[in-house]
XYZ file of C-alpha atoms in Angstrom:
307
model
C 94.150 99.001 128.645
C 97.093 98.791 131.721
C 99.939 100.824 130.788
C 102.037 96.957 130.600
C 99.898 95.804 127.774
C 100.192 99.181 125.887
C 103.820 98.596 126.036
C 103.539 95.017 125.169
C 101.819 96.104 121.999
C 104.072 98.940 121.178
C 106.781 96.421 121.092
C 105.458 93.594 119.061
C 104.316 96.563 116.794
C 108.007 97.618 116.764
C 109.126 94.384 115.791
C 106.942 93.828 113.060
C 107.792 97.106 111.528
C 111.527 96.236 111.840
C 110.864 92.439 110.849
C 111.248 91.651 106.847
C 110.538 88.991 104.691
C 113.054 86.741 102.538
C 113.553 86.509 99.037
C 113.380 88.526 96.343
C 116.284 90.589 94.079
C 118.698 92.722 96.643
C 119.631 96.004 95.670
C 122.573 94.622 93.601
C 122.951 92.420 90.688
C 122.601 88.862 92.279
C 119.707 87.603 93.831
C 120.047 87.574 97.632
C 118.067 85.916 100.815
C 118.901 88.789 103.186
C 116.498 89.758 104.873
C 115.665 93.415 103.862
C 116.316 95.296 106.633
C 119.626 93.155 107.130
C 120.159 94.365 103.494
C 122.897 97.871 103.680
C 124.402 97.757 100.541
C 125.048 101.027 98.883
C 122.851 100.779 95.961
C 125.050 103.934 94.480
C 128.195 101.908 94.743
C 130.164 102.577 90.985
C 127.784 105.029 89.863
C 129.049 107.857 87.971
C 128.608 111.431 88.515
C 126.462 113.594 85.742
C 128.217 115.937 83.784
C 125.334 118.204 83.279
C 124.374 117.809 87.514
C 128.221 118.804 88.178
C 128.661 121.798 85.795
C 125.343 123.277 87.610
C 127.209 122.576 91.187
C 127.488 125.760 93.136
C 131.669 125.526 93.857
C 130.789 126.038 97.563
C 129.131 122.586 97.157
C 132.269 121.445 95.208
C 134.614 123.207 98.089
C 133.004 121.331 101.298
C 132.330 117.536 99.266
C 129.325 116.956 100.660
C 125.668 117.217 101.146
C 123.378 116.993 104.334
C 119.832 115.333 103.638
C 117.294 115.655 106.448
C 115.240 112.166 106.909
C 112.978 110.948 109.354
C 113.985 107.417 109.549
C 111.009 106.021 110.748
C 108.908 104.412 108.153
C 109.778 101.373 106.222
C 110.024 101.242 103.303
C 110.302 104.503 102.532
C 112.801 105.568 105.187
C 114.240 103.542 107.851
C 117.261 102.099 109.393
C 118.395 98.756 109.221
C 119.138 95.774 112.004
C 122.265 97.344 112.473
C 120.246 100.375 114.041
C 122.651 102.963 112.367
C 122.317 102.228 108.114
C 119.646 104.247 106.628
C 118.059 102.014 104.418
C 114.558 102.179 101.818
C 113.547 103.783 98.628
C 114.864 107.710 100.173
C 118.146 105.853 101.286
C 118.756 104.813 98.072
C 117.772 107.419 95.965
C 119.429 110.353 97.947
C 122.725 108.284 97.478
C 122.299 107.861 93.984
C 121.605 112.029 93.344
C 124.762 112.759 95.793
C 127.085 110.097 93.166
C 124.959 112.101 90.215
C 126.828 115.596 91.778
C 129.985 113.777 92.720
C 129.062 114.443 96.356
C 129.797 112.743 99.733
C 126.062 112.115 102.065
C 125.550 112.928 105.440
C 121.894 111.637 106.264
C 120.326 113.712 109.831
C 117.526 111.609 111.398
C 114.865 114.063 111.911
C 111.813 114.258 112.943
C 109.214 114.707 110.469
C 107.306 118.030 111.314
C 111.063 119.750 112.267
C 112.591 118.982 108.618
C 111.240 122.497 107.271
C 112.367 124.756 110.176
C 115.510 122.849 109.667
C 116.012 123.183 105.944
C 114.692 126.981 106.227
C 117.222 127.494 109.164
C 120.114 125.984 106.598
C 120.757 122.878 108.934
C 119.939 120.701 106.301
C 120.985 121.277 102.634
C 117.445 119.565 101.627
C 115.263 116.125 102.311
C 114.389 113.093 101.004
C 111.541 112.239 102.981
C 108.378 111.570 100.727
C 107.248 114.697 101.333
C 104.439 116.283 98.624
C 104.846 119.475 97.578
C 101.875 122.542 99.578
C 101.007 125.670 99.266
C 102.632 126.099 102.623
C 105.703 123.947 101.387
C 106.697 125.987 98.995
C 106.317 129.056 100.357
C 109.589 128.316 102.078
C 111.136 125.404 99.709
C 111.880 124.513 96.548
C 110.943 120.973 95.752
C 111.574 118.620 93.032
C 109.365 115.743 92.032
C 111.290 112.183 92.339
C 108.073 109.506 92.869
C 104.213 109.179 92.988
C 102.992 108.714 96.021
C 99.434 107.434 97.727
C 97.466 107.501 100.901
C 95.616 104.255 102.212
C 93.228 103.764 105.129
C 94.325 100.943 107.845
C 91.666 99.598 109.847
C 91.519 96.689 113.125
C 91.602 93.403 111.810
C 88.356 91.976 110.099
C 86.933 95.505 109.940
C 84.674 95.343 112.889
C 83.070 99.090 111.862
C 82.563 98.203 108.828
C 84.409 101.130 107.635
C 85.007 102.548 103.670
C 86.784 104.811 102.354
C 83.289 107.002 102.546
C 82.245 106.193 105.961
C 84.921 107.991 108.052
C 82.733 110.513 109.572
C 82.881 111.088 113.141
C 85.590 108.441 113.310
C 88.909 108.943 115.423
C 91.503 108.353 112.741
C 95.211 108.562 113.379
C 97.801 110.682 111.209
C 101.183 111.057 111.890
C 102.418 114.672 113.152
C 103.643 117.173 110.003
C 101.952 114.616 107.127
C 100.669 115.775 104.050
C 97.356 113.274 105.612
C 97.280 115.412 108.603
C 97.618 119.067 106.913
C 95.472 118.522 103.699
C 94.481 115.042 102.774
C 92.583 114.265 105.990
C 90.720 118.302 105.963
C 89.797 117.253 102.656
C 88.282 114.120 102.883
C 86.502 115.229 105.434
C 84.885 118.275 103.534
C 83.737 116.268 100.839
C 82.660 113.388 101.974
C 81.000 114.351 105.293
C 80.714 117.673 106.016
C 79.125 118.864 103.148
C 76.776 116.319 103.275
C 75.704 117.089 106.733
C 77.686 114.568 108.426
C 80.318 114.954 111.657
C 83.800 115.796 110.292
C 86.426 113.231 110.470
C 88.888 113.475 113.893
C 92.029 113.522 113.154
C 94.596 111.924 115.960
C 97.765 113.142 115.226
C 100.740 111.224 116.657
C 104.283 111.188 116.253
C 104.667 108.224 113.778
C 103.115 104.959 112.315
C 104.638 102.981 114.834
C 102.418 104.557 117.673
C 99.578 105.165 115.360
C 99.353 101.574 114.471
C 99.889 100.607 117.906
C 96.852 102.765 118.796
C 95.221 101.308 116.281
C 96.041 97.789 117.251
C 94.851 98.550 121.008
C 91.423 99.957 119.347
C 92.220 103.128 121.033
C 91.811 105.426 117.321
C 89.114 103.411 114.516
C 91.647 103.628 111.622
C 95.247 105.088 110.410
C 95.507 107.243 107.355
C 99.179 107.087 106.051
C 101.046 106.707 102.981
C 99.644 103.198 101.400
C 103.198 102.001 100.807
C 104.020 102.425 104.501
C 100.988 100.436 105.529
C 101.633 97.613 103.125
C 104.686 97.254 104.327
C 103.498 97.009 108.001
C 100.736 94.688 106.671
C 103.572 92.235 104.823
C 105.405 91.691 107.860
C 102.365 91.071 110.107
C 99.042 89.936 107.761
C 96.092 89.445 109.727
C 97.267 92.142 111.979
C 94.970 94.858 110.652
C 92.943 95.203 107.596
C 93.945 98.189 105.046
C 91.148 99.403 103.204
C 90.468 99.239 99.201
C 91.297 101.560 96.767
C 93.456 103.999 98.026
C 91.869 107.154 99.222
C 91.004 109.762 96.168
C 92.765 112.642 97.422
C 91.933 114.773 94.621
C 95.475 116.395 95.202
C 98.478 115.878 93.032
C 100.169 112.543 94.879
C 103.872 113.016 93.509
C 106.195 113.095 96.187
C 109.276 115.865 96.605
C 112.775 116.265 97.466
C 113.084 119.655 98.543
C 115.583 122.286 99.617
C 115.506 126.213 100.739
C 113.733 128.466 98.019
C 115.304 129.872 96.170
C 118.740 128.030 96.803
C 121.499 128.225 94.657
C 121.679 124.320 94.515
C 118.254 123.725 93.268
C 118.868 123.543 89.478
C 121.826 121.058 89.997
C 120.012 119.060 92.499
C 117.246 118.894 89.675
C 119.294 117.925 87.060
C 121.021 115.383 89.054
C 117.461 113.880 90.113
C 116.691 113.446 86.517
C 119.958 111.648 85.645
C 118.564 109.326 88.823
C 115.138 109.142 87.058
C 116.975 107.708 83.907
C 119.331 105.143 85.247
C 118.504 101.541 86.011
C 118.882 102.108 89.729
C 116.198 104.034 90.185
C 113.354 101.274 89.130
C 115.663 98.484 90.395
C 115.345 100.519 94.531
C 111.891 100.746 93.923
C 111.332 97.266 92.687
C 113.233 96.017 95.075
C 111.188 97.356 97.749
C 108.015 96.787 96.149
C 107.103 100.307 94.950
C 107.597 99.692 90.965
C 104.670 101.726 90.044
C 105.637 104.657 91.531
C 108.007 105.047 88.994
C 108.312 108.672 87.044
C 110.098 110.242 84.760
C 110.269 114.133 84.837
C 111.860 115.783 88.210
C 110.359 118.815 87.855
C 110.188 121.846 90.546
C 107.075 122.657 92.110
């Protein structure tokens, strides 16, 4: 494909991942037509902080006011930034806000790319993340990390499925995962294992790339057969575009706990408040109306507990 087409692609690809529908409830009490990512209301305005969450507050915390959470603001819904090209907005958004009201703490949100949010957090440039990141073996041998939502992996493929391609018959395929994922260091490996190489077939090859953005664009210029990403990322992608690409049904068994993790430096002293101010999150009304709002309801749980 000439490099001007590629670029053509990446763009309309860019657009429809920063495109949103109408409609629906906004994250506030009234019904709203904004357009989603048009929509930066603070969905932790007038909430409380925790008593409980507070008392466990390390008084350095109290001292400096505020918290720095590490994001990589690149995949809506999840984590994003609005029209404005400065609001972090989506379901990590909303609920990092709501656990820095829970301690009574200001919010400083660091754009970040993905596979540089550990170093960062185990350097102590980042007091923890929000990023729907799942809790490793590798993980937490440098983090603590709390559980705040379930999470999922899905499998997009070109439009009309011209392979032919399940969930089963990935082997020997190019597939695309995004640089520092939880697909790319375990899901992929062990999909692959199971349903190919132990039967004798080629392994699966994973593409890894910087984001959705380009791996969907890859995807869309048939240069990689599918993308394997978190399935709320793709449906997202697929809302704002249908008939763009085709994701595949179920989800992909990962045979791995799916729950996704806020997480912070092992061992830190701000881990048990930052746990009990997740839970106090879990339990309020804000927490299912952000992910209702941006169609993630049942990914809903109820225990934050450390991994």
């Amino acid at each position: 494909m000439a490099k001007n087409k590629i670029q053509t692609v990446a763009a309309g690809l860019a657009l429809l991942l920063a495109l949103s529908a109408c409609g629906g409830a906004a994250t506030g009490t009234e019904a709203t037509d904004i357009p989603k990512t048009q929509n930066t209301r603070d969905i932790s305005e007038g909430v409380q902080p925790d008593a409980q969450a507070v008392a466990l507050l390390p008084e350095s915390y109290k001292a400096k006011g505020e918290l720095t959470v590490a994001m990589d603001l690149s995949s809506p819904p999840m984590t994003f930034l609005a029209e404005d090209n400065s609001t972090p907005i989506g379901v990590n958004p909303d609920l990092a806000r709501l656990v820095a009201k829970k301690l009574g703490l200001k919010l400083k949100f660091e754009n970040t790319a993905f596979d540089t949010i550990i170093p960062g957090i185990d350097g102590g440039r980042f007091d923890f993340t929000a990023t729907t990141m799942s809790a490793t073996e590798e993980r937490l041998k440098v983090m603590d990390m709390i559980n705040y939502l379930k999470g999922g992996s899905a499998v997009a493929v070109p439009k009309g499925n011209p392979l032919n391609l399940t969930n089963d018959t990935l082997c020997g395929r190019n597939i695309g995962v995004t640089k520092g994922s939880t697909q790319q260091l375990k899901h992929l490996p062990n999909v692959s294992k199971w349903t190919c190489e132990e039967k004798g077939q080629p392994a699966i090859n994973a593409i890894t790339l910087p984001n959705v953005q380009e791996a969907l664009t890859q995807l869309d210029s048939k240069r990689i057969d599918g993308v394997f990403y978190d399935a709320s990322g793709l449906a997202w992608a697929d809302a704002q575009q249908p008939d763009h690409f085709f994701i595949l049904e179920p989800r992909m068994k990962n045979r791995t706990n799916t729950n996704v993790a806020m997480g912070l430096k092992k061992g830190s002293p701000l881990t048990p408040a930052l746990q009990a101010a997740i839970q106090a999150v879990l339990e309020s009304p804000e927490y299912k109306e952000s992910l209702e709002y941006w169609g993630l309801g049942e990914s809903a749980i109820s225990e934050a507990a450390i991994r």
